[in-house]
Short mmCIF file of the C-alpha atoms (twelve columns), coordinates in Angstrom:
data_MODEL
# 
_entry.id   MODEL 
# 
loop_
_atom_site.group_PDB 
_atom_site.id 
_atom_site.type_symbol 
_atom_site.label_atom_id 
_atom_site.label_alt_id 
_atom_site.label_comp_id 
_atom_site.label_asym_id 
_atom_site.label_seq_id 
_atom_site.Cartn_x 
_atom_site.Cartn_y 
_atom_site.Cartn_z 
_atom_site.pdbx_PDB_model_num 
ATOM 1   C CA . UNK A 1   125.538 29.509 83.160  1 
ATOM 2   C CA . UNK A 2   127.463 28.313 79.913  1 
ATOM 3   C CA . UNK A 3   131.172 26.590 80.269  1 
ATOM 4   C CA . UNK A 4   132.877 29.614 79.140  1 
ATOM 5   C CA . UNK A 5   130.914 32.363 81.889  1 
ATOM 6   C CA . UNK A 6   131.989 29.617 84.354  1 
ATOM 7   C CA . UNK A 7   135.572 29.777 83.545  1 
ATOM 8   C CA . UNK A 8   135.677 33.165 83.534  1 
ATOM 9   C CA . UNK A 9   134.529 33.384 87.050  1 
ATOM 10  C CA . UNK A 10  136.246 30.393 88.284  1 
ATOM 11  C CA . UNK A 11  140.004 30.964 86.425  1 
ATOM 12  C CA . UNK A 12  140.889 27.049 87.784  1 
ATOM 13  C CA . UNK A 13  138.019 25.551 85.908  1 
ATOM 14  C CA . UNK A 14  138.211 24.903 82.297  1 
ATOM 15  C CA . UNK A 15  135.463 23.993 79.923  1 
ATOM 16  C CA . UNK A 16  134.267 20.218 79.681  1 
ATOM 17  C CA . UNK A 17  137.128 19.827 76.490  1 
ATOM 18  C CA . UNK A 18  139.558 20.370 78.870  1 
ATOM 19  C CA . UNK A 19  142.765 23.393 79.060  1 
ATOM 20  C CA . UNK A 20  145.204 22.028 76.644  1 
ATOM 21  C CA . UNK A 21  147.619 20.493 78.787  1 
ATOM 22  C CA . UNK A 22  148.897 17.028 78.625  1 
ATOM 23  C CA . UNK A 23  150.425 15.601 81.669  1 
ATOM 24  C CA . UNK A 24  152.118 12.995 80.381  1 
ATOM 25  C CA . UNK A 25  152.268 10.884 83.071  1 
ATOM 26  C CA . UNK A 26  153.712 8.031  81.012  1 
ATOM 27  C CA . UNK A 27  156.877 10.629 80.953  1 
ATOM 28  C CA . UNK A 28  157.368 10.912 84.889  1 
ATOM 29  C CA . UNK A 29  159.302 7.727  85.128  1 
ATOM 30  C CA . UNK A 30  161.921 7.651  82.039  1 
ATOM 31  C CA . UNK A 31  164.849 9.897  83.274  1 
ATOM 32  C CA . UNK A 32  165.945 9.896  79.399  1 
ATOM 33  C CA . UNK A 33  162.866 11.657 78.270  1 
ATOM 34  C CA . UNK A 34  162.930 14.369 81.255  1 
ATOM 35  C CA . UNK A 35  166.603 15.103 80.583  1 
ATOM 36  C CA . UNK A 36  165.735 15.658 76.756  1 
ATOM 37  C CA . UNK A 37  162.824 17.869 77.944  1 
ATOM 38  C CA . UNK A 38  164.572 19.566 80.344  1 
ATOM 39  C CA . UNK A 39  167.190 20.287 77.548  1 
ATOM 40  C CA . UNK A 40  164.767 21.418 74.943  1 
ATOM 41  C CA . UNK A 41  165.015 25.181 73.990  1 
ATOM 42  C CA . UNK A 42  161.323 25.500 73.839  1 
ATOM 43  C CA . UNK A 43  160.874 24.152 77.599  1 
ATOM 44  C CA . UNK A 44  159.413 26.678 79.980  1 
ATOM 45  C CA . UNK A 45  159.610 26.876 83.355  1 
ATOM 46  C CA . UNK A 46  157.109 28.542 85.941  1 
ATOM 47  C CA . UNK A 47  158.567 29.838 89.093  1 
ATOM 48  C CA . UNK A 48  157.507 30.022 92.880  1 
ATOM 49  C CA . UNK A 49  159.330 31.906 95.364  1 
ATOM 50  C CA . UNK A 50  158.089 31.050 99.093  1 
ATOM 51  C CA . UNK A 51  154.592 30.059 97.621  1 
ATOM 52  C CA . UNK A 52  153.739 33.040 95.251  1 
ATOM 53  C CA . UNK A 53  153.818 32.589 91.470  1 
ATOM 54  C CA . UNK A 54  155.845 34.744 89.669  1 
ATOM 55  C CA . UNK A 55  153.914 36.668 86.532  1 
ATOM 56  C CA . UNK A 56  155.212 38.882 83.808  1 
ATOM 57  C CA . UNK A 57  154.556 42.535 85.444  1 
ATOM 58  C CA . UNK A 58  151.049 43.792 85.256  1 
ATOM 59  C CA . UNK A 59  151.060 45.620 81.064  1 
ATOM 60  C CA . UNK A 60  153.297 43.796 80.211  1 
ATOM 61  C CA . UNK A 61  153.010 40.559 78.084  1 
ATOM 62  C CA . UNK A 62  152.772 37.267 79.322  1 
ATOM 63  C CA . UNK A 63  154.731 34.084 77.976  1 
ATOM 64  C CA . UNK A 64  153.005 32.986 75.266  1 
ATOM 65  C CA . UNK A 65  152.834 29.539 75.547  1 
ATOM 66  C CA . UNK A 66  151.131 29.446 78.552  1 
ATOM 67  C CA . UNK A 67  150.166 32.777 79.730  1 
ATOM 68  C CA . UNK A 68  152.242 33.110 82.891  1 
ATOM 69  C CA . UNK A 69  155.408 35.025 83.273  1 
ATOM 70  C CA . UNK A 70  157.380 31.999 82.161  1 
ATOM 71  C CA . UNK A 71  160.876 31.939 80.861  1 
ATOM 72  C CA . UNK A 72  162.994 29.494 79.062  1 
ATOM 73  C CA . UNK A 73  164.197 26.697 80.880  1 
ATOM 74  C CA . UNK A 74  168.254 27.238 81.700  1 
ATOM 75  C CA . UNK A 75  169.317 24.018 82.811  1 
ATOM 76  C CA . UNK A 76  173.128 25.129 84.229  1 
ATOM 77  C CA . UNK A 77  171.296 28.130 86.285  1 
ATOM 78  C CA . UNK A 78  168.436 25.948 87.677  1 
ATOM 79  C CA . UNK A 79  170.302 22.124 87.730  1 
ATOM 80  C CA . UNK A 80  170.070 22.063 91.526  1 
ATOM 81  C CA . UNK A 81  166.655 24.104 92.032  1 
ATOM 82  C CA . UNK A 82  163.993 21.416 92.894  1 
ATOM 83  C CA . UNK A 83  161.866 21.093 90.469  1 
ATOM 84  C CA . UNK A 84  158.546 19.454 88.892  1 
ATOM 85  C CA . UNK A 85  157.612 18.036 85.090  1 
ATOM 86  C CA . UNK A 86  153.994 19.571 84.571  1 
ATOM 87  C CA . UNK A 87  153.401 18.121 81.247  1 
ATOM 88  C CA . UNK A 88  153.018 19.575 77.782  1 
ATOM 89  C CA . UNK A 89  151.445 22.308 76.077  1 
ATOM 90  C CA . UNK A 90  151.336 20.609 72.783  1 
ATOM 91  C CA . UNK A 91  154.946 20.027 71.915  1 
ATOM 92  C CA . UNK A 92  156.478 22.892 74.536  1 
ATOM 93  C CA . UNK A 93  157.690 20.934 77.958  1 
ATOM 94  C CA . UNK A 94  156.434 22.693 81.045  1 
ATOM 95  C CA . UNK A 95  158.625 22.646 84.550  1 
ATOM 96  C CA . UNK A 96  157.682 24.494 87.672  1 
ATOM 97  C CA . UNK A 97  160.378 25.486 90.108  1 
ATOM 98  C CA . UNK A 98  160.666 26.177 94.083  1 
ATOM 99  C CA . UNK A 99  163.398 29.470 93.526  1 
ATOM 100 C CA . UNK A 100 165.144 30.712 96.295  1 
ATOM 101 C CA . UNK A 101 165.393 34.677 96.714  1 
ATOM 102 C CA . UNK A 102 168.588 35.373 95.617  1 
ATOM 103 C CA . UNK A 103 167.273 33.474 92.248  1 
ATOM 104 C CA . UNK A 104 164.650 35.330 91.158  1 
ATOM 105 C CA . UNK A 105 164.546 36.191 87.266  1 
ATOM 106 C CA . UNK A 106 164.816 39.820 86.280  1 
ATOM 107 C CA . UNK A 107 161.289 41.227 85.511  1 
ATOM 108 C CA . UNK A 108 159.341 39.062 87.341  1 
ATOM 109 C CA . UNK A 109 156.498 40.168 89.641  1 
ATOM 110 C CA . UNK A 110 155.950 38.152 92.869  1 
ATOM 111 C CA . UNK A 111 152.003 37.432 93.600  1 
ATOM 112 C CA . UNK A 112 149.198 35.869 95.522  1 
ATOM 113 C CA . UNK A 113 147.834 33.436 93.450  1 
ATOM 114 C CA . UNK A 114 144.583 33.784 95.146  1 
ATOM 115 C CA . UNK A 115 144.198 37.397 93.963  1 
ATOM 116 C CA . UNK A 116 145.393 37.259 90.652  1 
ATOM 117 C CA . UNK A 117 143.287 33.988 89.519  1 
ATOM 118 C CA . UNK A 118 140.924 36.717 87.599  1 
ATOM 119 C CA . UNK A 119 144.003 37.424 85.238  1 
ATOM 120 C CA . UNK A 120 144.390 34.044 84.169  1 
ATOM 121 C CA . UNK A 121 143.053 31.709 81.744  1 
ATOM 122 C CA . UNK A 122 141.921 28.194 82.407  1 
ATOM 123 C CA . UNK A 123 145.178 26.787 81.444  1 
ATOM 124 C CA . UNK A 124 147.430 29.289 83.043  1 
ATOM 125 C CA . UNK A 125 145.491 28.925 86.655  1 
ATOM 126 C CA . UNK A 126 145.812 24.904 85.765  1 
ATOM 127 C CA . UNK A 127 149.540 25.182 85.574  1 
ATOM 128 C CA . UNK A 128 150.154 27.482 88.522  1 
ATOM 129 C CA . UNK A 129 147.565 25.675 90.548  1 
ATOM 130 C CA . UNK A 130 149.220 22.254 90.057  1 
ATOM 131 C CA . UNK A 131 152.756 23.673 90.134  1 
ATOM 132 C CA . UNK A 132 151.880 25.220 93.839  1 
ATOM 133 C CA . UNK A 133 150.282 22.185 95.041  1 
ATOM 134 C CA . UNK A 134 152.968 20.303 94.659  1 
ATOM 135 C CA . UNK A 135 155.882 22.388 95.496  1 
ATOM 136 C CA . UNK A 136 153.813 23.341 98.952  1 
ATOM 137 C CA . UNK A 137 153.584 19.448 99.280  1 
ATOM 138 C CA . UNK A 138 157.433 18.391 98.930  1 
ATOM 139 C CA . UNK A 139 158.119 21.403 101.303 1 
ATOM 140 C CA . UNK A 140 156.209 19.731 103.953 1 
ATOM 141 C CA . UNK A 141 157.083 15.960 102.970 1 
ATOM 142 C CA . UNK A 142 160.848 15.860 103.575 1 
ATOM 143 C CA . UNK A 143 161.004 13.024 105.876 1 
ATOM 144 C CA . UNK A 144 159.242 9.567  105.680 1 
ATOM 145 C CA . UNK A 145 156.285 9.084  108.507 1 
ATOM 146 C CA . UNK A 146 156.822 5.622  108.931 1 
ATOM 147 C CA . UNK A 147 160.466 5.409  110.129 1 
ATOM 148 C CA . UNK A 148 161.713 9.452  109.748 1 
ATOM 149 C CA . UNK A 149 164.347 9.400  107.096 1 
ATOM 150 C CA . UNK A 150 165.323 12.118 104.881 1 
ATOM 151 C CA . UNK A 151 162.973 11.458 101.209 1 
ATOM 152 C CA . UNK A 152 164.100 12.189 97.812  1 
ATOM 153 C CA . UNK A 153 162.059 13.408 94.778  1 
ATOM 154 C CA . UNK A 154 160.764 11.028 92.610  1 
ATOM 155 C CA . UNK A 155 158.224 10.362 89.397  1 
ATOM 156 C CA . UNK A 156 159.636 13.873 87.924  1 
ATOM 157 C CA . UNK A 157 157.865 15.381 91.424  1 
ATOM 158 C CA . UNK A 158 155.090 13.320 91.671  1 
ATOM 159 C CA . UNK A 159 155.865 10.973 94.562  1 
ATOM 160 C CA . UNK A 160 158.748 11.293 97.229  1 
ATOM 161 C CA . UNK A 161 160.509 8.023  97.864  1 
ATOM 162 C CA . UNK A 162 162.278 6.599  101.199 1 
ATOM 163 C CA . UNK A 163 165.732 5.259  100.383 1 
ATOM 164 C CA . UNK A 164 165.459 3.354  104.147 1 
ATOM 165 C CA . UNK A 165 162.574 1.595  104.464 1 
ATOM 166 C CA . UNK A 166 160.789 1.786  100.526 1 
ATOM 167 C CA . UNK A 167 157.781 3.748  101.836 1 
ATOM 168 C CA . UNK A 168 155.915 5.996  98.475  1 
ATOM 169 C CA . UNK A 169 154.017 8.881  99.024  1 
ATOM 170 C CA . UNK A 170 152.311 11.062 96.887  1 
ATOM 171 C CA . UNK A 171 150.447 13.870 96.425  1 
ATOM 172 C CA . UNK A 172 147.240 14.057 98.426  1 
ATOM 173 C CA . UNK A 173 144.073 16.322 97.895  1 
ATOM 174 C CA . UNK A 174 141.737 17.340 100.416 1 
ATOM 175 C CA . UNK A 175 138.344 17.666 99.610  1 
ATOM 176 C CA . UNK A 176 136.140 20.893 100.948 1 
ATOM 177 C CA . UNK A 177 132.773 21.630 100.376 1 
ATOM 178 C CA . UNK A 178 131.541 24.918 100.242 1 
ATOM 179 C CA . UNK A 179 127.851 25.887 100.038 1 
ATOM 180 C CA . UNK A 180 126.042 27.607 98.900  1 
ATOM 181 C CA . UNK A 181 122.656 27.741 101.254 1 
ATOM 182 C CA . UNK A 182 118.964 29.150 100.334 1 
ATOM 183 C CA . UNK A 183 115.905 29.754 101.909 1 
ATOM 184 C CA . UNK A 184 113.136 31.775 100.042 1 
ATOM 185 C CA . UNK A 185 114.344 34.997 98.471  1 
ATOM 186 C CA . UNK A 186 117.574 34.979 100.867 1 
ATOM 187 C CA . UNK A 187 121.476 33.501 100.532 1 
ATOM 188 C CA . UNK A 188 123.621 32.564 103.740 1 
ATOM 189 C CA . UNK A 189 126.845 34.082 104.148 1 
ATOM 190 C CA . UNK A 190 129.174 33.899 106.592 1 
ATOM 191 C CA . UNK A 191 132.900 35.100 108.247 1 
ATOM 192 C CA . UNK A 192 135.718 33.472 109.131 1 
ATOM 193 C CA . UNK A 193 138.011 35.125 111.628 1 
ATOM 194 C CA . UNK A 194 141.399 36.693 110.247 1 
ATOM 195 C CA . UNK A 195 139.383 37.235 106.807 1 
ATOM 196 C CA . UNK A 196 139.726 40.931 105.322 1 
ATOM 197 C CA . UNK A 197 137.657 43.503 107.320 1 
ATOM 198 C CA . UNK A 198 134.146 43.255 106.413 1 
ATOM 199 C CA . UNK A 199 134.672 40.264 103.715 1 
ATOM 200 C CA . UNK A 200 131.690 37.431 103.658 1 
ATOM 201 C CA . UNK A 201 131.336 34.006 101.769 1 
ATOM 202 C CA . UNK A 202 129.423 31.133 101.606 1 
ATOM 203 C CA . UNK A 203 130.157 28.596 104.362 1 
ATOM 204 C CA . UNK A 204 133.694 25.900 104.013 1 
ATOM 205 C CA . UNK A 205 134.521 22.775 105.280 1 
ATOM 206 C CA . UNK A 206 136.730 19.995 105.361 1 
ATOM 207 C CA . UNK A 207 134.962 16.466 104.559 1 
ATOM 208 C CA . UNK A 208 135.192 14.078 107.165 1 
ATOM 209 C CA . UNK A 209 136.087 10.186 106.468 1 
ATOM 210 C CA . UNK A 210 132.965 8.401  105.495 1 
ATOM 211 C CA . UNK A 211 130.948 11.434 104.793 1 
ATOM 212 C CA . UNK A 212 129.188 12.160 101.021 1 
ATOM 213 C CA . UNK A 213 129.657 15.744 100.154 1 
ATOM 214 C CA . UNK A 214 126.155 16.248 100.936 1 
ATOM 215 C CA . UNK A 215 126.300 14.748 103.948 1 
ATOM 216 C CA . UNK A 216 129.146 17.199 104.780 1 
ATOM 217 C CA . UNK A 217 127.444 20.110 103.458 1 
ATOM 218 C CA . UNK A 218 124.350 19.505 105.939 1 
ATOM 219 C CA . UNK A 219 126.858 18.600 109.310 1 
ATOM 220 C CA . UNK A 220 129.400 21.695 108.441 1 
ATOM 221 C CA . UNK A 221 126.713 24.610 108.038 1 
ATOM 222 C CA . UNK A 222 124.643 22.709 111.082 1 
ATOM 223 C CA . UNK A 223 127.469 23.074 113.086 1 
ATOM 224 C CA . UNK A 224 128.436 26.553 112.137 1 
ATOM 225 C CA . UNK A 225 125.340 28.405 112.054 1 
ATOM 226 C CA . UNK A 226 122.605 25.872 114.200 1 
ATOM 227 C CA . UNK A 227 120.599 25.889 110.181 1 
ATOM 228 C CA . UNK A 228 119.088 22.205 109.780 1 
ATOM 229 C CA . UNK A 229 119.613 21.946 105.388 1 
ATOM 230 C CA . UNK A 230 117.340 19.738 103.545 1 
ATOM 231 C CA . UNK A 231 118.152 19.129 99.118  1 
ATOM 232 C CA . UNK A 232 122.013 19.336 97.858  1 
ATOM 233 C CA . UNK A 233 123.222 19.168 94.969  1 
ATOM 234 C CA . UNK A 234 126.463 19.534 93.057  1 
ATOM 235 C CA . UNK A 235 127.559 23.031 91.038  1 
ATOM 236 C CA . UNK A 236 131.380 22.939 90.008  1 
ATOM 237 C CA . UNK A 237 134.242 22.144 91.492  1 
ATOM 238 C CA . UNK A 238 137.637 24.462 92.090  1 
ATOM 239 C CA . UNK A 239 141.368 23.509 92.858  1 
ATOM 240 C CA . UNK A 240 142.201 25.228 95.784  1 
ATOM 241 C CA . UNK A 241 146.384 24.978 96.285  1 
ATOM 242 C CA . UNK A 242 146.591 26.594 99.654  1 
ATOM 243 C CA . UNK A 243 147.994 24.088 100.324 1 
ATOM 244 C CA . UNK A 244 146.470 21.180 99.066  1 
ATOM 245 C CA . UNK A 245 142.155 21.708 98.870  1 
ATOM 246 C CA . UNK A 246 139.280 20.877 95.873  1 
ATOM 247 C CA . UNK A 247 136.567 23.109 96.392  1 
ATOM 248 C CA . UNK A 248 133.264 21.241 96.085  1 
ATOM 249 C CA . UNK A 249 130.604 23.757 95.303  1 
ATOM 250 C CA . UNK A 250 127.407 22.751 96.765  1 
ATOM 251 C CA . UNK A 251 123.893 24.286 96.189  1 
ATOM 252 C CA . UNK A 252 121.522 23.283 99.316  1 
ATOM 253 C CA . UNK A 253 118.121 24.097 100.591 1 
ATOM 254 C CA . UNK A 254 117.675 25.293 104.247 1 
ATOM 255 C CA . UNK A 255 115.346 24.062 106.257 1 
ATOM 256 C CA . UNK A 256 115.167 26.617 109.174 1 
ATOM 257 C CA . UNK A 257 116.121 29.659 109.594 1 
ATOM 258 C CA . UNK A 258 117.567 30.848 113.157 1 
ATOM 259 C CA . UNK A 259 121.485 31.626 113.193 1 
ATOM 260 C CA . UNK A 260 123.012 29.706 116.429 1 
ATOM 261 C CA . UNK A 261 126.878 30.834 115.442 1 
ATOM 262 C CA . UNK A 262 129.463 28.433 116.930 1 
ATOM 263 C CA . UNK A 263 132.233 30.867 117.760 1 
ATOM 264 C CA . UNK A 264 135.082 27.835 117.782 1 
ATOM 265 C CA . UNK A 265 133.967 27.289 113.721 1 
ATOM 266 C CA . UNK A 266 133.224 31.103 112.604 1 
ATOM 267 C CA . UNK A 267 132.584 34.895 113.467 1 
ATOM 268 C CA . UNK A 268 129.640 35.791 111.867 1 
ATOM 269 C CA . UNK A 269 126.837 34.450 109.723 1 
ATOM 270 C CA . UNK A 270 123.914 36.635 108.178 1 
ATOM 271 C CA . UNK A 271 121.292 35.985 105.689 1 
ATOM 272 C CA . UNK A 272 120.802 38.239 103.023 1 
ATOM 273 C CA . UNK A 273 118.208 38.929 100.329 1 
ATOM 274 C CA . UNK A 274 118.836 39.131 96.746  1 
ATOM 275 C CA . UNK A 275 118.833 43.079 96.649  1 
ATOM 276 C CA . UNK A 276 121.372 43.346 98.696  1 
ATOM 277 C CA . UNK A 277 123.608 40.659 97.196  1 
ATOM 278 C CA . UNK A 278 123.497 42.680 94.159  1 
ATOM 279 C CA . UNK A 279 124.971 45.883 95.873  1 
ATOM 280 C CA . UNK A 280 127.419 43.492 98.050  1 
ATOM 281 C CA . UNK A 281 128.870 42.150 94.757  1 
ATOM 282 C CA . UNK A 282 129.319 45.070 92.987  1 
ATOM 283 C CA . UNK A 283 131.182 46.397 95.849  1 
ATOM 284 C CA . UNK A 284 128.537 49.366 96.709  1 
ATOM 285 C CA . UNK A 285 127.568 47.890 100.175 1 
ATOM 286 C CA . UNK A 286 129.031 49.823 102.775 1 
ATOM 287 C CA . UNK A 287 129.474 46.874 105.331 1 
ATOM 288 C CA . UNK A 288 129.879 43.413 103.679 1 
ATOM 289 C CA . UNK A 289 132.666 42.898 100.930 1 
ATOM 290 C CA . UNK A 290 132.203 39.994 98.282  1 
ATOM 291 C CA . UNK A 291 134.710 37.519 98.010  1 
ATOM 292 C CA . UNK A 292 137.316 37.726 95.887  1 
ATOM 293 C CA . UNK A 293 137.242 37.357 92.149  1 
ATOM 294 C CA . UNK A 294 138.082 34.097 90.639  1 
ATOM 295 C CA . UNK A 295 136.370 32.080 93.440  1 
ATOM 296 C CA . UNK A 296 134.498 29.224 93.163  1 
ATOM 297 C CA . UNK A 297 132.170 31.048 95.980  1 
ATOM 298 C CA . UNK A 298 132.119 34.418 94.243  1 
ATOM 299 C CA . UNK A 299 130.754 32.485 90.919  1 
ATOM 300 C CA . UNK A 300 127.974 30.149 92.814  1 
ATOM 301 C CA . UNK A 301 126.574 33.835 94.179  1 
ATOM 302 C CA . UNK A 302 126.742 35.333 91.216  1 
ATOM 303 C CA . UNK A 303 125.213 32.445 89.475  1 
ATOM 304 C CA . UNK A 304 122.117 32.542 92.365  1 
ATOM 305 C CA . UNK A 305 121.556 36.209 91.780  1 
ATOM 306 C CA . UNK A 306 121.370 36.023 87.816  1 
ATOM 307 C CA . UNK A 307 119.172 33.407 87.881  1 
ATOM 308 C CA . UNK A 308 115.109 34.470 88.357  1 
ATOM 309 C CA . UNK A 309 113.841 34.651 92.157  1 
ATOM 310 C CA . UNK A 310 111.160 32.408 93.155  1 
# 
C-alpha cells in the first residue's frame, strides 16, 4: 500500500516526509524562548482532561493550525496548569495541557483518543499522541525512584528533575509487537479479555530485554496460542499513548497450525480465511467485530486481504 493509504488507516503514521511539526528540541532548555512562545498570540494549546483529548465538537470546525480543537494560548488562565512545549507548526508554538474539570474551555468535546484517531490527520494524531504520552507520564512520575522526593518539571516537559539527590528522568517508550500471523489462505486473530463483546485482533505483546522484535513476535504468539512461527518481517510502526507503547507491526509465517490458548495471556484465538475477513471488516459478520479504525492492526488486515491470495 502507498504512504498516503497507510496514513489514512493508521492516523499516527505520517508519510516518509514527515507531519510538519518541528520539535524544537534546541528550545526545551532556554526559559526566555518558552516564555516568548508561551506569550505569542498565535500559540495554541491542546488540552487533556483525565487522559481524553479535547476536539472541536463533531460538525464543527477544527483549529486550523493543527486540526484539533485547539484554542489560543491564555497565559493568566492557564499560568499554573502543568503544561508541555510540543514544538512548532511552522511559526505557530504548540503547548499541550493536563486541565482540571472545573477548567474545561467552552465548546470543547471530551474523547477517547483511541476512537477518534480515524478523524485525524497525521499531524493532528502526532500532536495528541505525544501530548498524551507525556502528560500520562508526569502523572505517574511525581516522585524520584532512587531516594522518593517530590520531582519538578523540567526541559519544557521533557524530563522531570530531583531537586534532592540530581536524579533525570525522562520519557520512556515501550516497545510492543503486534502480528500479524499467516498460514495458507488463513489470518490468526485473537481476544483479549475485557475487549468489546465479540471484538478480535491480531496478537500483542510487550518485548522482553534482549529480545529482537522477531524474536518477540515468535515467543509472544507461541505462548499465547501453542503456534510455532517461522519468517518475520517488519510492516509499520504506530504510537500507541495508552500510556506509553510503539506498536511494531509484524508480518510472520506460521509454522503449525493447532490453537493451544494460554488462558493467563488471552481468551480466544481463531483462524480465519480470507472470505470471512472480508465480511468481519466490513462489519457484516454476525460474531467477530474488527478492530477499531485507525489501528495499526486494523490496517496490517486490511493490507493482507487487498493483497492477491496465494
Amino acid at each position: 500500500m502507498t504512504g498516503r493509504n497507510q496514513q489514512e488507516f493508521l492516523g499516527f503514521i505520517g508519510p516518509e516526509d514527515g507531519t510538519g511539526l518541528d520539535r524544537a528540541a534546541k528550545l526545551r532548555t532556554d526559559p526566555e524562548a518558552l516564555a516568548a512562545l508561551w506569550a505569542d498570540p498565535a500559540a495554541r494549546c491542546i488540552g487533556f482532561v483525565a487522559g481524553e483529548v479535547l476536539m472541536a465538537p463533531e460538525g464543527s470546525a477544527p483549529d486550523p493550525v493543527t486540526g484539533l480543537g485547539l484554542w489560543s494560548a491564555a497565559p493568566a488562565e492557564h499560568q499554573a496548569v502543568p503544561r508541555v512545549f510540543l514544538g512548532l507548526i511552522g511559526t505557530t508554538p504548540v503547548f499541550a495541557l493536563d486541565l482540571p474539570e472545573t477548567a474545561l474551555p467552552a465548546a470543547a468535546e471530551r474523547a477517547d483518543l483511541r476512537w477518534v484517531m480515524p478523524r485525524l490527520c497525521a499531524c493532528s494524531a502526532e500532536l495528541a499522541a505525544t501530548a498524551r504520552g507525556l502528560i500520562v507520564w508526569h502523572q505517574f512520575h511525581g516522585f524520584c525512584p532512587a531516594c522518593g522526593s517530590a520531582t519538578t518539571i523540567g526541559q519544557a516537559g521533557w524530563q522531570r528533575d530531583c531537586p534532592a539527590c540530581g536524579r533525570v528522568q525522562f520519557p520512556r517508550t515501550d516497545p510492543v509487537v503486534i502480528m500479524r500471523i499467516t498460514r495458507a489462505d488463513h489470518v490468526l486473530l485473537a481476544r483479549s479479555p475485557g475487549w468489546p463483546e465479540g471484538m478480535y485482533s491480531c496478537p500483542a505483546g510487550f518485548m522482553e530485554p534482549g529480545e529482537t522484535p522477531a524474536a518477540s513476535v515468535r515467543r509472544e504468539v507461541f505462548e499465547e496460542t501453542g503456534i510455532r512461527v517461522g519468517p518475520v518481517r517488519f510492516l509499520a510502526a504506530q504510537p500507541w499513548p495508552f500510556p506509553g507503547s510503539l506498536m511494531l507491526g509484524c508480518a510472520g509465517e506460521a509454522l503449525s497450525e493447532a490453537i493451544t490458548v494460554d488462558p493467563s495471556e488471552i481468551e480466544a484465538a481463531i483462524w480465519v480465511p480470507r472470505s470471512r475477513l472480508a465480511a468481519i471488516l466490513a462489519g457484516s459478520d454476525p460474531e467477530i467485530r474488527p478492530s477499531r479504525p485507525g489501528t495499526v492492526a486494523r490496517w496490517m488486515l486490511m493490507d493482507w486481504l487487498a493483497a492477491p491470495a496465494d
